[in-house]
Amino acid sequence: MTSSPTPDPSTTGRALLAALEALGPTPALAWYSEASRIELSGHVLANWVIKAIGHLHDEVALEHGDTVVLDLAPHWKRLVLALATWSLGGEVALLPRTGAGDPSADDAAAAPPGDGEDPRVVVTDRPDSALADTADEVLAVQGVSLAPRYDGELPPLVRDWLVEVRGSSDRLGVALPAWSGPAPAPSSGGAAPRLLVAGDGLETASRTLGAFLEGGGIVGPAAAVTPERAEVEGVTDRC
C-alpha cells in the first residue's frame, strides 16, 4: 500500500468521514482507560463525528472561524469534538490537562486561552469553572466512555453534550466548508497504519488524521497499553 496524497482542505472533512465509513466494523480506535477497553469501529466513530457536527451546527450555531475551547483531559470524546469542529471550519483550542485525578487539580481553566477574549464555546468537565462562566455556550462532558450523561449538577444554561448529541441525526445534513484543522500527514507506506498515541491522538493530530485517511486507526493512551496489548492491537508505529 502506497501513501495517500494529502486531501485538499476543501474536501478533507468529507474524505475523513468516507475513510472511516469504509472501515465499517473494523476498529478505528481502541481506548484503554477507566479499567476497560473501549473499541470504536470506523462506522461508529464516523457516526459520533457526524452527530457532533450536527449538534454543533444546529444547536450551538457554530460558525466558520469560531473557537471551541476543549477543557478536557485526553479522551476519545475530545477527539470526536475536535474532528467535528474542524469539519465545520472552526478553530480548536486545547487546554493542557494532565488527565489524572480530580480535574479541579489543573488550573488551566482559570483564564481564557490565546488573546484573552471570551470564548465562543467551551466544552468541559468542570462547567462551574471561571473559564466556563465567560463563554457564550458551555457543553458539559463526562470523560468516561460509558457514562450516559454528565455526572454532576449543571449550572444554569449549561448543556449536557452527551445527552444532546445522541439526539442528533445519524446522517450528515450540513454542507461542510473547507477543513480548518491540521493537514493530515501521510505515512511512509506499507500496511494501513495503526498508531499507538500518547493520549487521544490530538497531541499528534496530523499523524492521527493521516492514519484514518489511509484506512488505519489509533490505540491509546500509550501509558495504559502494555507491549503485549500493542502487539495484539496490531500497532505499526508510535507517536
Coordinates of C-alpha atoms in Angstrom, one line a residue:
M1 CA 0.0 0.0 0.0
T2 CA 1.4 3.4 -1.0
S3 CA 0.8 6.5 0.9
S4 CA -2.2 8.5 0.0
P5 CA -2.0 12.1 -1.3
T6 CA -2.9 14.8 1.2
P7 CA -6.5 15.7 0.6
D8 CA -7.5 19.2 -0.4
P9 CA -8.7 21.2 2.6
S10 CA -12.0 21.8 0.8
T11 CA -12.7 18.1 0.9
T12 CA -10.8 16.8 4.0
G13 CA -13.8 16.7 6.2
R14 CA -15.8 14.6 3.7
A15 CA -12.7 12.4 3.0
L16 CA -12.3 11.7 6.7
L17 CA -15.9 10.6 7.1
A18 CA -15.7 8.5 3.9
A19 CA -12.5 6.8 5.1
L20 CA -14.0 6.0 8.5
E21 CA -17.2 4.6 6.9
A22 CA -15.1 2.5 4.6
L23 CA -13.6 0.8 7.6
G24 CA -17.1 -0.5 8.5
P25 CA -16.8 -2.8 11.5
T26 CA -13.0 -2.7 11.5
P27 CA -11.7 -0.9 14.6
A28 CA -10.7 2.7 14.1
L29 CA -10.0 3.5 17.7
A30 CA -9.1 1.4 20.8
W31 CA -9.2 3.3 24.1
Y32 CA -7.7 1.9 27.2
S33 CA -8.9 3.7 30.3
E34 CA -11.4 3.5 33.1
A35 CA -10.2 0.0 33.8
S36 CA -11.5 -1.3 30.5
R37 CA -11.0 -1.3 26.7
I38 CA -13.4 0.6 24.5
E39 CA -13.4 -0.1 20.8
L40 CA -15.0 2.2 18.2
S41 CA -15.3 0.8 14.7
G42 CA -14.9 3.0 11.7
H43 CA -18.6 3.2 11.3
V44 CA -19.2 4.0 14.9
L45 CA -16.5 6.7 15.1
A46 CA -17.9 8.3 11.9
N47 CA -21.3 8.3 13.4
W48 CA -20.1 10.1 16.5
V49 CA -18.4 12.7 14.4
I50 CA -21.5 13.2 12.2
K51 CA -23.7 13.6 15.3
A52 CA -21.2 16.1 16.8
I53 CA -21.2 18.1 13.6
G54 CA -24.9 18.2 13.5
H55 CA -25.2 19.3 17.2
L56 CA -22.5 22.0 16.9
H57 CA -24.2 23.3 13.7
D58 CA -27.8 23.0 14.6
E59 CA -27.9 23.5 18.4
V60 CA -24.8 25.5 19.2
A61 CA -24.9 27.5 15.9
L62 CA -21.1 27.2 15.5
E63 CA -19.9 29.5 12.7
H64 CA -16.9 29.3 10.5
G65 CA -13.9 30.7 12.4
D66 CA -15.5 30.3 15.8
T67 CA -13.2 28.9 18.5
V68 CA -14.2 25.8 20.5
V69 CA -12.1 25.5 23.7
L70 CA -11.7 21.9 24.8
D71 CA -11.1 22.0 28.5
L72 CA -10.9 18.2 28.8
A73 CA -8.3 15.6 29.6
P74 CA -7.4 13.4 26.6
H75 CA -10.3 11.1 25.7
W76 CA -11.9 9.8 22.6
K77 CA -14.8 12.2 23.1
R78 CA -12.4 15.1 23.0
L79 CA -11.1 13.7 19.7
V80 CA -14.6 13.5 18.3
L81 CA -15.3 17.1 19.2
A82 CA -12.1 18.3 17.6
L83 CA -12.8 16.5 14.4
A84 CA -16.4 17.9 14.3
T85 CA -15.2 21.4 14.9
W86 CA -12.5 21.3 12.2
S87 CA -15.1 19.8 9.8
L88 CA -17.2 22.9 10.3
G89 CA -14.3 25.3 9.8
G90 CA -14.0 26.1 13.5
E91 CA -10.8 26.5 15.5
V92 CA -9.9 24.2 18.4
A93 CA -8.1 25.4 21.5
L94 CA -6.8 22.6 23.6
L95 CA -6.2 23.4 27.3
P96 CA -3.3 21.5 28.9
R97 CA -4.7 18.8 31.2
T98 CA -2.9 16.0 33.0
G99 CA -5.7 13.5 32.6
A100 CA -5.1 12.2 36.1
G101 CA -7.1 12.5 39.3
D102 CA -9.5 15.3 40.1
P103 CA -10.0 17.7 37.1
S104 CA -10.1 20.6 39.5
A105 CA -6.4 20.0 40.2
D106 CA -5.5 21.6 36.9
D107 CA -5.5 25.4 36.8
A108 CA -5.6 26.0 33.1
A109 CA -9.3 26.8 33.1
A110 CA -8.8 29.9 35.3
A111 CA -8.4 32.2 32.3
P112 CA -9.3 32.2 28.6
P113 CA -6.6 30.9 26.2
G114 CA -5.0 32.8 23.4
D115 CA -5.6 36.5 23.2
G116 CA -7.8 36.6 26.4
E117 CA -11.1 37.2 24.6
D118 CA -14.1 35.4 26.0
P119 CA -14.5 32.1 24.2
R120 CA -17.5 31.4 22.0
V121 CA -17.8 27.7 23.1
V122 CA -16.3 25.9 26.0
V123 CA -16.5 22.1 26.3
T124 CA -15.5 21.0 29.8
D125 CA -15.8 18.5 32.6
R126 CA -15.9 21.4 35.1
P127 CA -18.8 23.6 34.0
D128 CA -18.6 25.7 37.1
S129 CA -15.0 26.9 36.3
A130 CA -14.1 30.6 35.8
L131 CA -13.5 29.9 32.1
A132 CA -16.9 28.3 31.5
D133 CA -18.5 31.3 33.1
T134 CA -17.2 33.6 30.4
A135 CA -18.3 31.5 27.4
D136 CA -21.4 32.1 25.2
E137 CA -22.0 28.3 25.1
V138 CA -20.9 25.7 27.6
L139 CA -21.1 22.0 26.9
A140 CA -20.5 19.6 29.8
V141 CA -18.8 16.3 29.0
Q142 CA -18.2 13.4 31.3
G143 CA -14.9 11.9 30.4
V144 CA -16.0 8.4 31.0
S145 CA -16.7 6.2 27.9
L146 CA -19.9 4.6 29.0
A147 CA -21.4 7.5 31.1
P148 CA -25.0 8.1 30.0
R149 CA -24.8 11.8 31.0
Y150 CA -22.8 14.4 32.9
D151 CA -22.4 13.1 36.5
G152 CA -22.9 16.3 38.5
E153 CA -25.0 19.3 38.9
L154 CA -25.1 21.6 35.9
P155 CA -25.1 25.4 36.2
P156 CA -28.0 27.2 34.5
L157 CA -27.8 27.3 30.7
V158 CA -25.1 24.6 30.5
R159 CA -25.8 21.8 28.1
D160 CA -25.2 18.1 28.7
W161 CA -23.3 17.3 25.5
L162 CA -23.7 13.6 25.7
V163 CA -27.5 13.7 26.2
E164 CA -28.0 16.3 23.4
V165 CA -25.6 14.8 20.8
R166 CA -27.3 11.4 21.0
G167 CA -30.4 13.1 19.7
S168 CA -28.7 14.4 16.6
S169 CA -29.2 12.8 13.2
D170 CA -27.1 9.9 12.1
R171 CA -27.0 11.5 8.6
L172 CA -24.8 14.4 7.7
G173 CA -27.1 17.3 7.0
V174 CA -24.5 20.0 6.7
A175 CA -22.6 21.2 3.7
L176 CA -19.1 21.0 5.1
P177 CA -16.8 24.0 4.5
A178 CA -13.1 23.8 4.0
W179 CA -11.3 21.9 6.7
S180 CA -9.8 24.2 9.3
G181 CA -7.7 21.6 11.2
P182 CA -4.1 20.4 10.7
A183 CA -3.1 18.9 7.4
P184 CA -3.0 15.1 7.5
A185 CA 0.5 13.6 7.5
P186 CA 0.7 10.6 5.1
S187 CA 2.5 7.5 6.3
S188 CA 5.7 6.2 4.7
G189 CA 3.8 3.4 3.0
G190 CA 3.1 -0.3 3.8
A191 CA 0.1 -1.6 5.7
A192 CA -2.6 0.7 6.9
P193 CA -1.1 2.5 9.9
R194 CA -2.2 1.7 13.4
L195 CA -0.7 4.2 15.7
L196 CA -0.1 4.0 19.4
V197 CA -0.8 7.5 20.6
A198 CA 0.2 9.2 23.9
G199 CA -3.3 10.4 24.6
D200 CA -6.3 10.6 22.3
G201 CA -4.4 11.4 19.1
L202 CA -4.8 15.1 19.2
E203 CA -1.2 15.6 20.5
T204 CA -0.1 14.4 17.1
A205 CA -3.2 15.3 15.1
S206 CA -1.7 15.4 11.7
R207 CA -0.5 11.8 12.0
T208 CA -3.8 10.7 13.5
L209 CA -5.7 12.1 10.6
G210 CA -3.3 10.5 8.2
A211 CA -3.8 7.1 9.8
F212 CA -7.6 7.5 9.5
L213 CA -7.5 8.6 5.9
E214 CA -5.2 5.7 4.9
G215 CA -7.7 3.1 6.4
G216 CA -5.9 2.7 9.7
G217 CA -6.6 3.8 13.2
I218 CA -5.2 4.6 16.7
V219 CA -4.7 2.9 20.0
G220 CA -4.3 4.9 23.3
P221 CA -3.4 6.2 25.7
A222 CA 0.1 4.7 25.4
A223 CA 0.7 4.6 29.1
A224 CA -2.2 2.2 29.6
V225 CA -1.2 -0.2 26.7
T226 CA 1.3 -2.9 27.5
P227 CA 3.7 -4.1 24.8
E228 CA 1.7 -7.3 24.6
R229 CA -1.5 -5.5 24.1
A230 CA 0.1 -3.3 21.5
E231 CA 1.1 -6.4 19.5
V232 CA -2.4 -7.8 19.8
E233 CA -3.8 -4.4 18.6
G234 CA -1.6 -4.6 15.5
V235 CA 0.2 -1.4 16.3
T236 CA 2.6 -0.4 13.5
D237 CA 4.1 2.8 14.9
R238 CA 4.1 5.0 17.9
C239 CA 3.7 8.8 18.0

